[in-house]
Short mmCIF file of C-alpha atoms and ligand atoms in Angstrom, two decimals:
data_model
loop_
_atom_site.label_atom_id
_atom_site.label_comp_id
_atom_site.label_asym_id
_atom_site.label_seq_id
_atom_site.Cartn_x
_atom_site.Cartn_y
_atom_site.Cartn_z
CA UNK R 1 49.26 -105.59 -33.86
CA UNK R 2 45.71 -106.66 -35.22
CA UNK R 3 42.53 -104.56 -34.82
CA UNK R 4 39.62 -106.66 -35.23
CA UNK R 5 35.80 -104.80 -34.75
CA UNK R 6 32.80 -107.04 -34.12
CA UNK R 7 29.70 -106.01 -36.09
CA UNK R 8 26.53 -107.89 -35.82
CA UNK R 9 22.97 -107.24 -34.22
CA UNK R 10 22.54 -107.18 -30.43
CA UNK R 11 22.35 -110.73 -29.38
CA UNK R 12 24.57 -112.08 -32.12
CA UNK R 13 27.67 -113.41 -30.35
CA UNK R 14 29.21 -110.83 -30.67
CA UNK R 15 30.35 -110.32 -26.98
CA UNK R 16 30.88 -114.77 -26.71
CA UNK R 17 32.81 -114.81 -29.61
CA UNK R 18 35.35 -111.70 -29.05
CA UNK R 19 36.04 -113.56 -25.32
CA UNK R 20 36.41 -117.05 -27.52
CA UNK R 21 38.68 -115.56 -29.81
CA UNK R 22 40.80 -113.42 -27.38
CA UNK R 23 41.16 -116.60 -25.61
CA UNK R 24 42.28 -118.73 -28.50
CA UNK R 25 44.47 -115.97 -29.79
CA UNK R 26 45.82 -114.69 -26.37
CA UNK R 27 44.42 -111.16 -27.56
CA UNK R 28 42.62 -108.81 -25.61
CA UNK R 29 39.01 -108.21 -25.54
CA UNK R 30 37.93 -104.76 -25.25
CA UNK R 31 33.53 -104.51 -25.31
CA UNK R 32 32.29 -101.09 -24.19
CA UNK R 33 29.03 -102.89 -23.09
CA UNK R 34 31.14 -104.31 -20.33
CA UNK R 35 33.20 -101.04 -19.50
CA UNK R 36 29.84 -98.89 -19.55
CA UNK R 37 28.19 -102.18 -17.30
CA UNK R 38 31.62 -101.74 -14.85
CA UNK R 39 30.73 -97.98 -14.73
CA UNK R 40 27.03 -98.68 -14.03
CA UNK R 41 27.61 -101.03 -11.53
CA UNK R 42 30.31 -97.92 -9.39
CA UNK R 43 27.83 -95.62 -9.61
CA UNK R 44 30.11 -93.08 -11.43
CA UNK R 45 29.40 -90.51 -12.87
CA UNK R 46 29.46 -91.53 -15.84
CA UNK R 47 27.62 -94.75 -15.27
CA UNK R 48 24.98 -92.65 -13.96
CA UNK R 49 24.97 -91.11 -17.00
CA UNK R 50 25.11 -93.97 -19.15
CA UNK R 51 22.75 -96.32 -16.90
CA UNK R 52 19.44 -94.23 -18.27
CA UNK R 53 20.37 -94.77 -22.12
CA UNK R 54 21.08 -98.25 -21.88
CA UNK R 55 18.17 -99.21 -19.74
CA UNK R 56 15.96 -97.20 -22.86
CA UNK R 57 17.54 -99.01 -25.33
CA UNK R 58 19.83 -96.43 -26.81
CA UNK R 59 23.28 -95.81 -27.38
CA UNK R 60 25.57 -94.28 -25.01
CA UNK R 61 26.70 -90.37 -26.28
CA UNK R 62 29.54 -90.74 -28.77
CA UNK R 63 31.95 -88.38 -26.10
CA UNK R 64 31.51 -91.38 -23.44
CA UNK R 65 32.55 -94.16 -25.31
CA UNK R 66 35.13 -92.41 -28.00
CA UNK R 67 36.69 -91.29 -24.58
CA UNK R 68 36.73 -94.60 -22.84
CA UNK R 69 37.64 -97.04 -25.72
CA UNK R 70 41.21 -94.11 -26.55
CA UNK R 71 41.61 -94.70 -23.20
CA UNK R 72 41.35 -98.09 -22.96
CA UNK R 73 43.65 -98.99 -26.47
CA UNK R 74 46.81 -96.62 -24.18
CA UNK R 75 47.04 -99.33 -21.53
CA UNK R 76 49.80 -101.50 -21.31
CA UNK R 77 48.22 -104.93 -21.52
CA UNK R 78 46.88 -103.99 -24.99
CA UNK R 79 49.78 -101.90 -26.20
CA UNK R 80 51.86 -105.25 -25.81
CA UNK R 81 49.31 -107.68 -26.88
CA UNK R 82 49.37 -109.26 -30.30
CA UNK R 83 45.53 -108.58 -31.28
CA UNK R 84 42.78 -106.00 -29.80
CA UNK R 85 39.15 -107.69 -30.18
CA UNK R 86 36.96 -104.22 -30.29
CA UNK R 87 33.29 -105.55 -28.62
CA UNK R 88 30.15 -103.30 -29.89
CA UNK R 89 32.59 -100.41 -30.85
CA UNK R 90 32.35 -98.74 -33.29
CA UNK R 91 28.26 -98.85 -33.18
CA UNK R 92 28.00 -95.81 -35.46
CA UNK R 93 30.41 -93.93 -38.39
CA UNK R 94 31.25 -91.37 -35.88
CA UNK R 95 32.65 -93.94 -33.82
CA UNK R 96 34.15 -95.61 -36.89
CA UNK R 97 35.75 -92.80 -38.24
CA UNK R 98 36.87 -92.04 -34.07
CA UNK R 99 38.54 -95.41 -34.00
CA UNK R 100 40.23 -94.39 -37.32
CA UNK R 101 41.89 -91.14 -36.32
CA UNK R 102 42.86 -92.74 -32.95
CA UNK R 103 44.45 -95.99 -34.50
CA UNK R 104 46.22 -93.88 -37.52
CA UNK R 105 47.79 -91.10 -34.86
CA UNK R 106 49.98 -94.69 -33.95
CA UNK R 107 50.58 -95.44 -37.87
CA UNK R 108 47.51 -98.75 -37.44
CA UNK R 109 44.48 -99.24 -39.14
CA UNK R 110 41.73 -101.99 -38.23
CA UNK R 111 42.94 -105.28 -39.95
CA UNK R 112 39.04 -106.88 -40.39
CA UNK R 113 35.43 -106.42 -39.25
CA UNK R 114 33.43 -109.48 -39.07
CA UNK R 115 30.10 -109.09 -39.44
CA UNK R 116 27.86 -111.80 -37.62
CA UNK R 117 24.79 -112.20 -39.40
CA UNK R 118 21.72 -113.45 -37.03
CA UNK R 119 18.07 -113.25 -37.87
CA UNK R 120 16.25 -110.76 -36.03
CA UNK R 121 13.69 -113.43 -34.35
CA UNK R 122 16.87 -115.32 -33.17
CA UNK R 123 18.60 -113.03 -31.75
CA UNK R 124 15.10 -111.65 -30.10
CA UNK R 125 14.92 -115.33 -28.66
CA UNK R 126 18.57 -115.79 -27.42
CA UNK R 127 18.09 -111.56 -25.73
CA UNK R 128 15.24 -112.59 -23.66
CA UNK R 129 16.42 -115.74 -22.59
CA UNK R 130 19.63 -114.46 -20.90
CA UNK R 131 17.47 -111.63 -19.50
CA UNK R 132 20.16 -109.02 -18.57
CA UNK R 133 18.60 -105.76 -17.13
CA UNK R 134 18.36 -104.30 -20.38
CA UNK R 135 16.62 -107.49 -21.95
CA UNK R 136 12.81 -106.67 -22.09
CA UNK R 137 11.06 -106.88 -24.87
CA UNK R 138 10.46 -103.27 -24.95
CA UNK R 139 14.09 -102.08 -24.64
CA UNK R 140 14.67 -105.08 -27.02
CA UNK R 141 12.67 -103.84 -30.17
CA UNK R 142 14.99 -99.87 -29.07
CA UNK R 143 17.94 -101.45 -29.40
CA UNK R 144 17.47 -103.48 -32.64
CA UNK R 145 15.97 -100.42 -33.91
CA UNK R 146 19.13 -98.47 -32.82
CA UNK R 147 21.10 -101.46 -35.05
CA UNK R 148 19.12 -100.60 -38.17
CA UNK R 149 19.73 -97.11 -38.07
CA UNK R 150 22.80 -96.03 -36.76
CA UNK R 151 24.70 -99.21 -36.97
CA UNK R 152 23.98 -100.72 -40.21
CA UNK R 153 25.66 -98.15 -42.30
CA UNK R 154 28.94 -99.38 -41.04
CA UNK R 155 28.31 -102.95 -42.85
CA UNK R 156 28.67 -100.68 -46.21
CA UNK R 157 31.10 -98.63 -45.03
CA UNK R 158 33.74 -101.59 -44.09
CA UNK R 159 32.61 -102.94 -46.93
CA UNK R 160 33.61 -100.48 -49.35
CA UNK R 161 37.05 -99.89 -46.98
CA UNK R 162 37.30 -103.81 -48.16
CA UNK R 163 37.49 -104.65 -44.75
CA UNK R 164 34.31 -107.07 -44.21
CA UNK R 165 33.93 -110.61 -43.37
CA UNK R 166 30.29 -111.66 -43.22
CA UNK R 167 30.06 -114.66 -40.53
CA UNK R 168 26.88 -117.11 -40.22
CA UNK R 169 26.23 -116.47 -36.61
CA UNK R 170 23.07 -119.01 -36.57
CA UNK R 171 23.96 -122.05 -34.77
CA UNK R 172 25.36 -123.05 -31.50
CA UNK R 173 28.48 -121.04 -29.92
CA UNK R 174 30.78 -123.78 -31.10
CA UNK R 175 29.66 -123.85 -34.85
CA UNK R 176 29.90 -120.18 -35.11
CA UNK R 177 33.13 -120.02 -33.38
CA UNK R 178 34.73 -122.59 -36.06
CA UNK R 179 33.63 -120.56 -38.55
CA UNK R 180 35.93 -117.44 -37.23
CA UNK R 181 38.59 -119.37 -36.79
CA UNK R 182 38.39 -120.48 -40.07
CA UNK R 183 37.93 -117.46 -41.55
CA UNK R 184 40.59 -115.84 -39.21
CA UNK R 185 42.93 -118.54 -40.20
CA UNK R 186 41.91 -118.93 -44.02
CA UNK R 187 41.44 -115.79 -45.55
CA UNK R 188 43.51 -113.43 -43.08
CA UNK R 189 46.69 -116.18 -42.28
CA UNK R 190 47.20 -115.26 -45.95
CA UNK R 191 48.87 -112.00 -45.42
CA UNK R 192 48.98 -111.89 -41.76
CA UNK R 193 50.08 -113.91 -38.80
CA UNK R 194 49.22 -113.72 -35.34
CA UNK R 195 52.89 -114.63 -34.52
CA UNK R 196 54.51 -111.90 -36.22
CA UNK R 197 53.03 -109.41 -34.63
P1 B4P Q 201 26.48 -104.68 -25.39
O1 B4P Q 201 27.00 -105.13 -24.09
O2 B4P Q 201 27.46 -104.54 -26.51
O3 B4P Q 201 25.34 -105.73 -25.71
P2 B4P Q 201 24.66 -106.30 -26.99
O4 B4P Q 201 25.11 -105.72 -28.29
O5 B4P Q 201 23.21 -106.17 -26.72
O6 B4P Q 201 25.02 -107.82 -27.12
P3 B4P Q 201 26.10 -108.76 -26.40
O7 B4P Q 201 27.40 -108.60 -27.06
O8 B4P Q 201 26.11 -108.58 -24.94
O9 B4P Q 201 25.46 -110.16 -26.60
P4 B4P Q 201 25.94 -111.41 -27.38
O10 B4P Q 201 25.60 -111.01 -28.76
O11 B4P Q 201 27.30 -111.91 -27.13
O12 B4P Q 201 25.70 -103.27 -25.27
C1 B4P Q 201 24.77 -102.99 -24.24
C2 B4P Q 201 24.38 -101.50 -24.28
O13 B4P Q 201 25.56 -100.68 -23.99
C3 B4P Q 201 23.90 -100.95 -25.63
O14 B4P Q 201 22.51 -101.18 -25.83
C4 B4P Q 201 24.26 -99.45 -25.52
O15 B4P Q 201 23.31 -98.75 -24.76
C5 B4P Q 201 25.56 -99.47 -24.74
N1 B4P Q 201 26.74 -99.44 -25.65
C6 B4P Q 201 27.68 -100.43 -25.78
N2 B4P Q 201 28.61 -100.06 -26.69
C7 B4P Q 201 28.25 -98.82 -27.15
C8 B4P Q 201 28.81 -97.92 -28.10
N3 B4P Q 201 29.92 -98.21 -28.79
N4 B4P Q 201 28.17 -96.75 -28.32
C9 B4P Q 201 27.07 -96.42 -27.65
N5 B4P Q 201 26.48 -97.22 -26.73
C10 B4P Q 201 27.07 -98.41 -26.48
O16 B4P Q 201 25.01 -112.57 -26.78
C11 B4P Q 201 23.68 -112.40 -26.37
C12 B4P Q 201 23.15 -113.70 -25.76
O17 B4P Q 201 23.09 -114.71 -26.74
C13 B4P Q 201 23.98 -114.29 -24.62
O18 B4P Q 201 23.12 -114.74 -23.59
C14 B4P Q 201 24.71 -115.45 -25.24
O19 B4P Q 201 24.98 -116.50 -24.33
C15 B4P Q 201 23.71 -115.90 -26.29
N6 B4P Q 201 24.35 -116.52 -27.44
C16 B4P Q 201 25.45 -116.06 -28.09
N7 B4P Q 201 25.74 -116.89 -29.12
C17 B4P Q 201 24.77 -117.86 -29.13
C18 B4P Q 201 24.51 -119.01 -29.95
N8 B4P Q 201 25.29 -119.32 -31.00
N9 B4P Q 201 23.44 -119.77 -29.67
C19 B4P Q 201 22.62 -119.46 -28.62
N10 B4P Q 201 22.82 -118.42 -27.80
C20 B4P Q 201 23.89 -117.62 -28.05
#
């Protein structure tokens, strides 16, 4: 089974590329922006809870989403699939070294994290066009703040685990999503194949 974590600034691709990929690959897609939106969108309680971070910009509490995303890798569909696409998780090192313990208590480790590198102003531009509830400017300029702080650190630390693939996410959704599958198929076809999983 392949773990592969999606880093990247909000607005990067990260969440149309992971669907793209999972498609391709026949892999499941697991984004905690769309489990916390599902949970909004109930009114549970912990949407409730979660609704007031995300519409001011910051993260979710690290309880919420370490506790749905174990949850979440336990269910059948992705205990049988062949790859696990993990969406804007992990967003900080607690969450990183979470997704660690939880992987290594079933003897796995993540197999890459691919980095998709936008320019702020880009991904400013692409936020505001799709205009999600959480797309302001204001909450905007939060969350990219939230990136540089809490989420950046993970670039280094996958980096030093020798885990990192920096993408070009500039471009349209079809150029960048060559590039993965290039990458996916070039550099990580080497050693592993989707197929013998
Ligand atoms: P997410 O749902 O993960 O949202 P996001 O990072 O802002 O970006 P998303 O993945 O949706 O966008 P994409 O880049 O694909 O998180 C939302 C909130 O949930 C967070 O702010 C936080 O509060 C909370 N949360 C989620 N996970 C959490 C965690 N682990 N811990 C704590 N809190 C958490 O695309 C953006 C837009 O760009 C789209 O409209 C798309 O169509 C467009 N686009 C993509 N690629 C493009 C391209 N090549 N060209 C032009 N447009 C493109």
């Amino acid at each position: 089974m392949l773990y592969f974590v999606f880093l990247g600034r909000q607005g990067s691709g990260k969440g149309t590329q992971s669907a793209l990929i999972a498609q391709k690959y026949g892999c499941v897609h697991v984004s905690t922006g769309d489990m916390l939106r599902s949970a909004v969108a109930a009114r549970s309680e912990l949407g409730l809870q979660a609704e007031a971070l995300m519409l001011s910009g910051k993260l979710v509490s690290d309880d919420i989403t370490i506790g749905i995303v174990a949850e979440r890798l336990q269910e059948e569909d992705v205990i049988n699939s062949p790859g696990v696409l993990l969406d804007g998780f992990p967003r900080n090192l607690k969450q990183a070294k979470a997704l660690e313990t939880i992987l290594s208590v079933h003897d796995k480790r993540i197999t890459a994290a691919l980095d998709l590198e936008v320019p702020v102003e880009t991904v400013t531009e692409r936020l505001l066009q799709r205009g999600r509830s959480d797309d302001t400017e204001r909450i905007i300029d939060q969350r990219l703040a939230e990136y540089e702080t809490q989420t950046l650190p993970l670039i280094d630390w996958y980096r030093q685990e020798g885990l990192l693939f920096t993408i070009n996410g500039s471009g349209t959704v079809e150029e960048v999503f060559d590039r993965i599958v290039q990458m996916i198929e070039s550099t990580l076809s080497k050693s592993l194949s989707w197929a013998e999983v």
